[in-house]
mmCIF file of C-alpha atoms in Angstrom:
data_model
loop_
_atom_site.group_PDB
_atom_site.id
_atom_site.type_symbol
_atom_site.label_atom_id
_atom_site.label_comp_id
_atom_site.label_asym_id
_atom_site.label_seq_id
_atom_site.Cartn_x
_atom_site.Cartn_y
_atom_site.Cartn_z
ATOM 1 C CA MET A 109 -34.593 22.874 -8.976
ATOM 2 C CA PHE A 110 -31.126 21.429 -9.474
ATOM 3 C CA THR A 111 -29.506 22.463 -12.772
ATOM 4 C CA ASP A 112 -26.092 21.807 -14.238
ATOM 5 C CA GLY A 113 -23.524 24.576 -13.842
ATOM 6 C CA ARG A 114 -19.918 25.384 -14.581
ATOM 7 C CA TYR A 115 -17.705 23.853 -11.953
ATOM 8 C CA GLY A 116 -14.259 23.995 -10.447
ATOM 9 C CA ASN A 117 -12.578 21.465 -8.201
ATOM 10 C CA ARG A 118 -9.841 21.809 -5.626
ATOM 11 C CA ASP A 119 -10.514 18.953 -3.255
ATOM 12 C CA ILE A 120 -9.310 15.426 -2.641
ATOM 13 C CA LEU A 121 -11.112 12.318 -3.842
ATOM 14 C CA ASP A 122 -12.593 10.238 -1.018
ATOM 15 C CA LEU A 123 -12.300 6.702 -2.313
ATOM 16 C CA GLN A 124 -14.200 3.573 -1.361
ATOM 17 C CA ILE A 125 -12.770 0.245 -2.521
ATOM 18 C CA VAL A 126 -15.242 -2.634 -2.754
ATOM 19 C CA ASP A 127 -14.699 -6.277 -3.694
ATOM 20 C CA PHE A 128 -16.005 -6.691 -7.243
ATOM 21 C CA VAL A 129 -17.338 -10.231 -6.800
ATOM 22 C CA SER A 130 -18.817 -10.160 -3.289
ATOM 23 C CA SER A 131 -19.569 -6.388 -3.048
ATOM 24 C CA THR A 132 -17.882 -6.448 0.379
ATOM 25 C CA PRO A 133 -16.358 -3.060 1.318
ATOM 26 C CA LEU A 134 -12.587 -3.442 1.625
ATOM 27 C CA MET A 135 -11.544 0.024 2.769
ATOM 28 C CA LYS A 136 -12.149 3.751 2.570
ATOM 29 C CA MET A 137 -9.392 6.307 2.060
ATOM 30 C CA ASP A 138 -10.124 9.998 2.549
ATOM 31 C CA TYR A 139 -6.509 11.100 2.926
ATOM 32 C CA ALA A 140 -5.003 10.800 -0.562
ATOM 33 C CA ASN A 141 -3.052 13.837 -1.730
ATOM 34 C CA THR A 142 -3.838 13.594 -5.437
ATOM 35 C CA SER A 143 -5.887 11.533 -7.848
ATOM 36 C CA SER A 144 -6.130 11.696 -11.614
ATOM 37 C CA LEU A 145 -8.447 10.019 -14.102
ATOM 38 C CA GLU A 146 -7.012 9.415 -17.563
ATOM 39 C CA MET A 147 -9.005 8.151 -20.515
ATOM 40 C CA ALA A 148 -7.529 7.391 -23.920
ATOM 41 C CA SER A 149 -8.441 5.664 -27.154
ATOM 42 C CA SER A 150 -6.709 4.870 -30.406
ATOM 43 C CA ARG A 151 -7.660 6.567 -33.672
ATOM 44 C CA VAL A 152 -6.765 5.537 -37.209
ATOM 45 C CA TYR A 153 -7.504 7.406 -40.410
ATOM 46 C CA ALA A 154 -8.308 6.780 -44.067
ATOM 47 C CA MET A 155 -6.136 9.047 -46.135
ATOM 48 C CA GLY A 156 -7.048 10.626 -49.443
ATOM 49 C CA ALA A 157 -5.065 13.091 -51.522
ATOM 50 C CA GLY A 158 -2.659 13.580 -48.665
ATOM 51 C CA THR A 159 -5.265 14.480 -46.009
ATOM 52 C CA ARG A 160 -7.236 12.584 -43.390
ATOM 53 C CA ARG A 161 -10.739 11.767 -44.660
ATOM 54 C CA ILE A 162 -12.333 9.309 -42.223
ATOM 55 C CA ALA A 163 -11.554 8.489 -38.589
ATOM 56 C CA TRP A 164 -12.127 5.266 -36.677
ATOM 57 C CA ASP A 165 -11.974 5.248 -32.891
ATOM 58 C CA GLY A 166 -11.377 2.199 -30.740
ATOM 59 C CA GLU A 167 -9.384 0.505 -27.980
ATOM 60 C CA LYS A 168 -10.648 2.830 -25.267
ATOM 61 C CA THR A 169 -8.687 2.622 -21.997
ATOM 62 C CA ALA A 170 -9.056 4.314 -18.621
ATOM 63 C CA THR A 171 -6.880 4.507 -15.513
ATOM 64 C CA LEU A 172 -7.279 6.098 -12.100
ATOM 65 C CA THR A 173 -4.058 7.069 -10.313
ATOM 66 C CA VAL A 174 -4.090 7.846 -6.591
ATOM 67 C CA GLU A 175 -1.112 9.127 -4.608
ATOM 68 C CA THR A 176 -1.026 8.962 -0.827
ATOM 69 C CA GLN A 177 1.582 9.485 1.874
ATOM 70 C CA ILE A 178 -0.644 7.732 4.423
ATOM 71 C CA PHE A 179 -1.186 4.029 3.829
ATOM 72 C CA SER A 180 -2.006 0.820 5.657
ATOM 73 C CA LEU A 181 -1.524 -2.901 5.242
ATOM 74 C CA GLU A 182 -4.937 -2.953 3.542
ATOM 75 C CA HIS A 183 -3.471 -0.939 0.663
ATOM 76 C CA LEU A 184 -0.592 -3.375 0.347
ATOM 77 C CA ALA A 185 -2.936 -6.375 0.624
ATOM 78 C CA ILE A 186 -4.888 -5.120 -2.396
ATOM 79 C CA LEU A 187 -1.591 -4.813 -4.273
ATOM 80 C CA ALA A 188 -0.406 -8.253 -3.146
ATOM 81 C CA GLY A 189 -3.687 -10.046 -3.743
ATOM 82 C CA GLU A 190 -3.276 -11.743 -0.366
ATOM 83 C CA GLU A 191 -5.040 -11.767 3.003
ATOM 84 C CA ILE A 192 -3.627 -10.170 6.161
ATOM 85 C CA LYS A 193 -2.923 -12.744 8.880
ATOM 86 C CA ARG A 194 -3.272 -11.513 12.462
ATOM 87 C CA GLY A 195 -2.038 -13.138 15.654
ATOM 88 C CA LYS A 196 1.264 -14.358 17.060
ATOM 89 C CA GLN A 197 4.357 -13.951 14.889
ATOM 90 C CA ASN A 198 8.104 -14.353 15.221
ATOM 91 C CA VAL A 199 10.128 -11.215 14.495
ATOM 92 C CA TYR A 200 13.877 -10.831 14.082
ATOM 93 C CA LYS A 201 15.929 -8.850 16.609
ATOM 94 C CA THR A 202 19.534 -7.797 16.991
ATOM 95 C CA GLU A 203 21.103 -6.217 20.075
ATOM 96 C CA ILE A 204 24.563 -4.948 21.017
ATOM 97 C CA LEU A 205 25.064 -5.740 24.696
ATOM 98 C CA PRO A 206 27.856 -5.947 27.288
ATOM 99 C CA VAL A 207 29.089 -9.210 28.764
ATOM 100 C CA LEU A 208 28.365 -8.931 32.510
ATOM 101 C CA ALA A 209 30.672 -9.878 35.357
ATOM 102 C CA ASP A 210 29.150 -13.358 35.679
ATOM 103 C CA ASN A 211 29.750 -14.054 31.956
ATOM 104 C CA THR A 212 26.089 -13.518 31.045
ATOM 105 C CA VAL A 213 24.306 -11.281 28.576
ATOM 106 C CA ALA A 214 20.826 -9.887 29.352
ATOM 107 C CA LEU A 215 18.467 -9.748 26.357
ATOM 108 C CA LYS A 216 15.425 -7.471 26.168
ATOM 109 C CA LYS A 217 13.184 -10.220 24.804
ATOM 110 C CA VAL A 218 12.851 -13.977 25.216
ATOM 111 C CA PRO A 219 14.408 -15.639 22.147
ATOM 112 C CA VAL A 220 12.895 -18.529 20.213
ATOM 113 C CA GLY A 221 14.937 -20.812 18.007
ATOM 114 C CA ASP A 222 18.616 -20.313 17.290
ATOM 115 C CA VAL A 223 20.641 -17.513 18.865
ATOM 116 C CA VAL A 224 23.894 -16.216 17.379
ATOM 117 C CA VAL A 225 26.425 -14.322 19.531
ATOM 118 C CA PHE A 226 29.261 -12.446 17.789
ATOM 119 C CA PRO A 227 32.023 -10.416 19.481
ATOM 120 C CA PHE A 228 31.486 -6.710 18.763
ATOM 121 C CA VAL A 229 34.818 -4.919 18.462
ATOM 122 C CA ASN A 230 35.434 -1.316 17.381
ATOM 123 C CA GLY A 231 31.947 -0.978 15.922
ATOM 124 C CA LEU A 232 32.106 -4.201 13.908
ATOM 125 C CA SER A 233 30.913 -7.723 14.593
ATOM 126 C CA VAL A 234 33.476 -10.512 14.397
ATOM 127 C CA LYS A 235 31.801 -13.480 12.712
ATOM 128 C CA GLU A 236 32.722 -16.055 15.351
ATOM 129 C CA ASN A 237 29.674 -17.485 17.063
ATOM 130 C CA GLN A 238 30.444 -17.787 20.774
ATOM 131 C CA THR A 239 29.592 -20.935 22.694
ATOM 132 C CA HIS A 240 26.637 -20.190 24.914
ATOM 133 C CA THR A 241 23.434 -21.421 26.536
ATOM 134 C CA VAL A 242 20.122 -19.580 26.746
ATOM 135 C CA THR A 243 17.718 -19.481 29.683
ATOM 136 C CA ASP A 244 14.724 -17.155 29.354
ATOM 137 C CA LYS A 245 16.292 -13.724 28.556
ATOM 138 C CA THR A 246 19.769 -14.676 29.785
ATOM 139 C CA ILE A 247 22.645 -15.852 27.614
ATOM 140 C CA THR A 248 25.469 -17.568 29.485
ATOM 141 C CA ILE A 249 28.790 -17.445 27.650
ATOM 142 C CA GLY A 250 30.366 -20.925 27.559
ATOM 143 C CA ALA A 251 33.881 -22.275 27.915
ATOM 144 C CA GLY A 252 36.156 -21.614 24.977
ATOM 145 C CA ALA A 253 34.501 -18.293 24.092
ATOM 146 C CA THR A 254 36.793 -15.417 23.171
ATOM 147 C CA VAL A 255 34.745 -12.665 24.838
ATOM 148 C CA GLN A 256 35.320 -11.658 28.449
ATOM 149 C CA PRO A 257 33.300 -9.657 31.001
ATOM 150 C CA GLY A 258 33.244 -6.017 29.879
ATOM 151 C CA ASP A 259 33.386 -6.888 26.176
ATOM 152 C CA GLU A 260 30.451 -6.229 23.871
ATOM 153 C CA VAL A 261 28.617 -8.789 21.779
ATOM 154 C CA GLU A 262 26.103 -8.533 18.931
ATOM 155 C CA VAL A 263 23.233 -10.972 19.357
ATOM 156 C CA TYR A 264 20.919 -12.143 16.545
ATOM 157 C CA TYR A 265 17.703 -13.941 17.456
ATOM 158 C CA GLN A 266 13.948 -14.194 16.936
ATOM 159 C CA THR A 267 11.269 -13.486 19.511
ATOM 160 C CA GLU A 268 7.523 -14.084 19.557
ATOM 161 C CA VAL A 269 5.122 -11.132 19.638
ATOM 162 C CA ALA A 270 1.569 -11.749 20.804
ATOM 163 C CA GLN A 271 -0.162 -9.309 18.455
ATOM 164 C CA ALA A 272 0.978 -8.773 14.889
ATOM 165 C CA SER A 273 -0.291 -8.455 11.331
ATOM 166 C CA LYS A 274 1.541 -10.265 8.541
ATOM 167 C CA LEU A 275 1.150 -9.778 4.806
ATOM 168 C CA SER A 276 2.970 -12.150 2.471
ATOM 169 C CA PHE A 277 3.877 -11.218 -1.086
ATOM 170 C CA THR A 278 3.790 -14.589 -2.819
ATOM 171 C CA ALA A 279 4.830 -15.657 -6.305
ATOM 172 C CA LYS A 280 1.234 -16.554 -7.175
ATOM 173 C CA GLY A 281 -0.627 -13.690 -5.512
ATOM 174 C CA PHE A 282 -2.021 -10.990 -7.806
ATOM 175 C CA PRO A 283 -4.560 -8.186 -7.321
ATOM 176 C CA LYS A 284 -8.271 -8.962 -7.509
ATOM 177 C CA TYR A 285 -10.949 -6.971 -9.291
ATOM 178 C CA VAL A 286 -12.577 -4.217 -7.265
ATOM 179 C CA LYS A 287 -15.230 -1.529 -7.601
ATOM 180 C CA LEU A 288 -14.262 2.085 -6.894
ATOM 181 C CA ILE A 289 -16.507 4.873 -5.636
ATOM 182 C CA GLY A 290 -14.912 8.312 -5.493
ATOM 183 C CA ASP A 291 -16.519 11.354 -3.871
ATOM 184 C CA THR A 292 -15.411 14.958 -4.100
ATOM 185 C CA ILE A 293 -16.852 18.490 -4.047
ATOM 186 C CA TRP A 294 -17.269 20.773 -7.045
ATOM 187 C CA ILE A 295 -17.931 24.506 -6.719
ATOM 188 C CA ASP A 296 -20.448 26.182 -9.010
ATOM 189 C CA GLU A 297 -18.936 29.278 -10.635
ATOM 190 C CA THR A 298 -22.186 31.286 -10.662
ATOM 191 C CA SER A 299 -23.880 30.384 -7.383
ATOM 192 C CA THR A 300 -20.565 29.633 -5.566
ATOM 193 C CA SER A 301 -22.375 26.751 -3.869
ATOM 194 C CA ALA A 302 -20.903 23.301 -3.441
ATOM 195 C CA VAL A 303 -22.304 20.288 -5.224
ATOM 196 C CA GLY A 304 -21.518 16.638 -4.676
ATOM 197 C CA SER A 305 -19.675 14.744 -7.374
ATOM 198 C CA GLN A 306 -19.470 10.971 -7.303
ATOM 199 C CA MET A 307 -17.525 8.810 -9.729
ATOM 200 C CA VAL A 308 -18.330 5.091 -9.899
ATOM 201 C CA CYS A 309 -15.799 2.796 -11.578
ATOM 202 C CA TYR A 310 -17.654 -0.485 -11.796
ATOM 203 C CA LYS A 311 -14.704 -2.787 -12.455
ATOM 204 C CA ALA A 312 -11.060 -2.024 -11.716
ATOM 205 C CA LYS A 313 -7.815 -3.843 -11.093
ATOM 206 C CA ILE A 314 -4.836 -2.264 -9.418
ATOM 207 C CA GLN A 315 -1.478 -2.538 -11.139
ATOM 208 C CA PRO A 316 0.780 -4.662 -8.899
ATOM 209 C CA ASN A 317 3.819 -2.407 -9.358
ATOM 210 C CA PHE A 318 4.627 -0.097 -6.457
ATOM 211 C CA THR A 319 7.512 1.537 -4.618
ATOM 212 C CA ILE A 320 7.893 2.350 -0.930
ATOM 213 C CA SER A 321 11.001 4.369 -0.181
ATOM 214 C CA ASN A 322 12.659 4.943 3.188
ATOM 215 C CA SER A 323 14.643 8.102 3.815
ATOM 216 C CA ALA A 324 15.648 10.232 6.791
ATOM 217 C CA GLU A 325 15.544 13.369 4.631
ATOM 218 C CA GLY A 326 13.180 15.031 2.191
ATOM 219 C CA ASP A 327 9.494 14.357 1.689
ATOM 220 C CA PRO A 328 7.680 11.377 3.235
ATOM 221 C CA SER A 329 7.339 8.249 1.139
ATOM 222 C CA THR A 330 4.538 8.388 -1.442
ATOM 223 C CA LEU A 331 2.572 5.286 -2.397
ATOM 224 C CA THR A 332 1.170 5.453 -5.929
ATOM 225 C CA LEU A 333 -1.859 3.282 -6.702
ATOM 226 C CA VAL A 334 -2.739 2.870 -10.377
ATOM 227 C CA PHE A 335 -6.070 1.229 -11.216
ATOM 228 C CA ASP A 336 -6.880 -0.053 -14.695
ATOM 229 C CA LEU A 337 -10.590 0.429 -15.364
ATOM 230 C CA PHE A 338 -12.730 -2.080 -17.262
ATOM 231 C CA PRO A 339 -16.303 -2.008 -18.564
ATOM 232 C CA ALA A 340 -19.110 -3.722 -16.691
ATOM 233 C CA LYS A 341 -22.743 -4.188 -17.651
ATOM 234 C CA VAL A 342 -24.896 -1.393 -16.182
ATOM 235 C CA ASP A 343 -28.515 -1.402 -17.372
ATOM 236 C CA GLY A 344 -27.371 -3.506 -20.300
ATOM 237 C CA VAL A 345 -24.621 -1.089 -21.368
ATOM 238 C CA ASP A 346 -20.856 -1.723 -21.116
ATOM 239 C CA THR A 347 -19.935 1.131 -18.782
ATOM 240 C CA LEU A 348 -16.485 2.203 -17.642
ATOM 241 C CA ILE A 349 -17.440 5.097 -15.364
ATOM 242 C CA ASP A 350 -20.573 6.876 -14.186
ATOM 243 C CA MET A 351 -20.271 10.470 -12.955
ATOM 244 C CA ILE A 352 -23.086 11.823 -10.813
ATOM 245 C CA VAL A 353 -23.339 15.499 -9.856
ATOM 246 C CA TYR A 354 -26.000 16.250 -7.264
ATOM 247 C CA ASP A 355 -27.254 18.782 -4.737
ATOM 248 C CA ASP A 356 -25.444 17.943 -1.519
ATOM 249 C CA GLN A 357 -27.051 20.578 0.672
ATOM 250 C CA ASP A 358 -29.700 18.334 2.246
#
């Protein structure tokens, strides 16, 4: 017979994120480094003869904070409140290339739209767009240009990629409500056996603030996801969180 014990935990939280309205699973993340659940409430007191006599509790709040160094566009889409668009996209490119003997420059990709060609001298671009024509991946330097064969140029252009995913952070996009299911393992102190622990947060909304840092040194970038938790009706009761501990040995 399963009985409650005294538990310890030293394991990650495997998190499922589900759309609150449609109940459609959005993603699963079983690679977060840390997670922390924080619950708080306000308390005010009636004072009498200089001491606290009666307490009133209220304004209960709860947050779940998850930190991960592995993330995907799905994480960012939840933060942005926008859909990921997949298909062809234009991406920006810049190349530093030599001017060949026939006054041409060979690009790596086929450009679309405008192309800008600057002389590149002593490690710096000179902001003088050179007259040129473009055919496929070849730029032909035109009459009146200041660059000669053997010189270097810096080329700015866009090119089309066949397969891409694009996420737009718009002025009107904000996170939607989700449901969170978190699974972890607790260890019973007496039996030393593992039990399953599942936390269900019925209604949550991620805070839209986040930071992604880029650095060639130190630790990898950490993405911090902070979910505000809200009550939802469960069997007629406004419930923030359900915690279920169960025998997971079957």
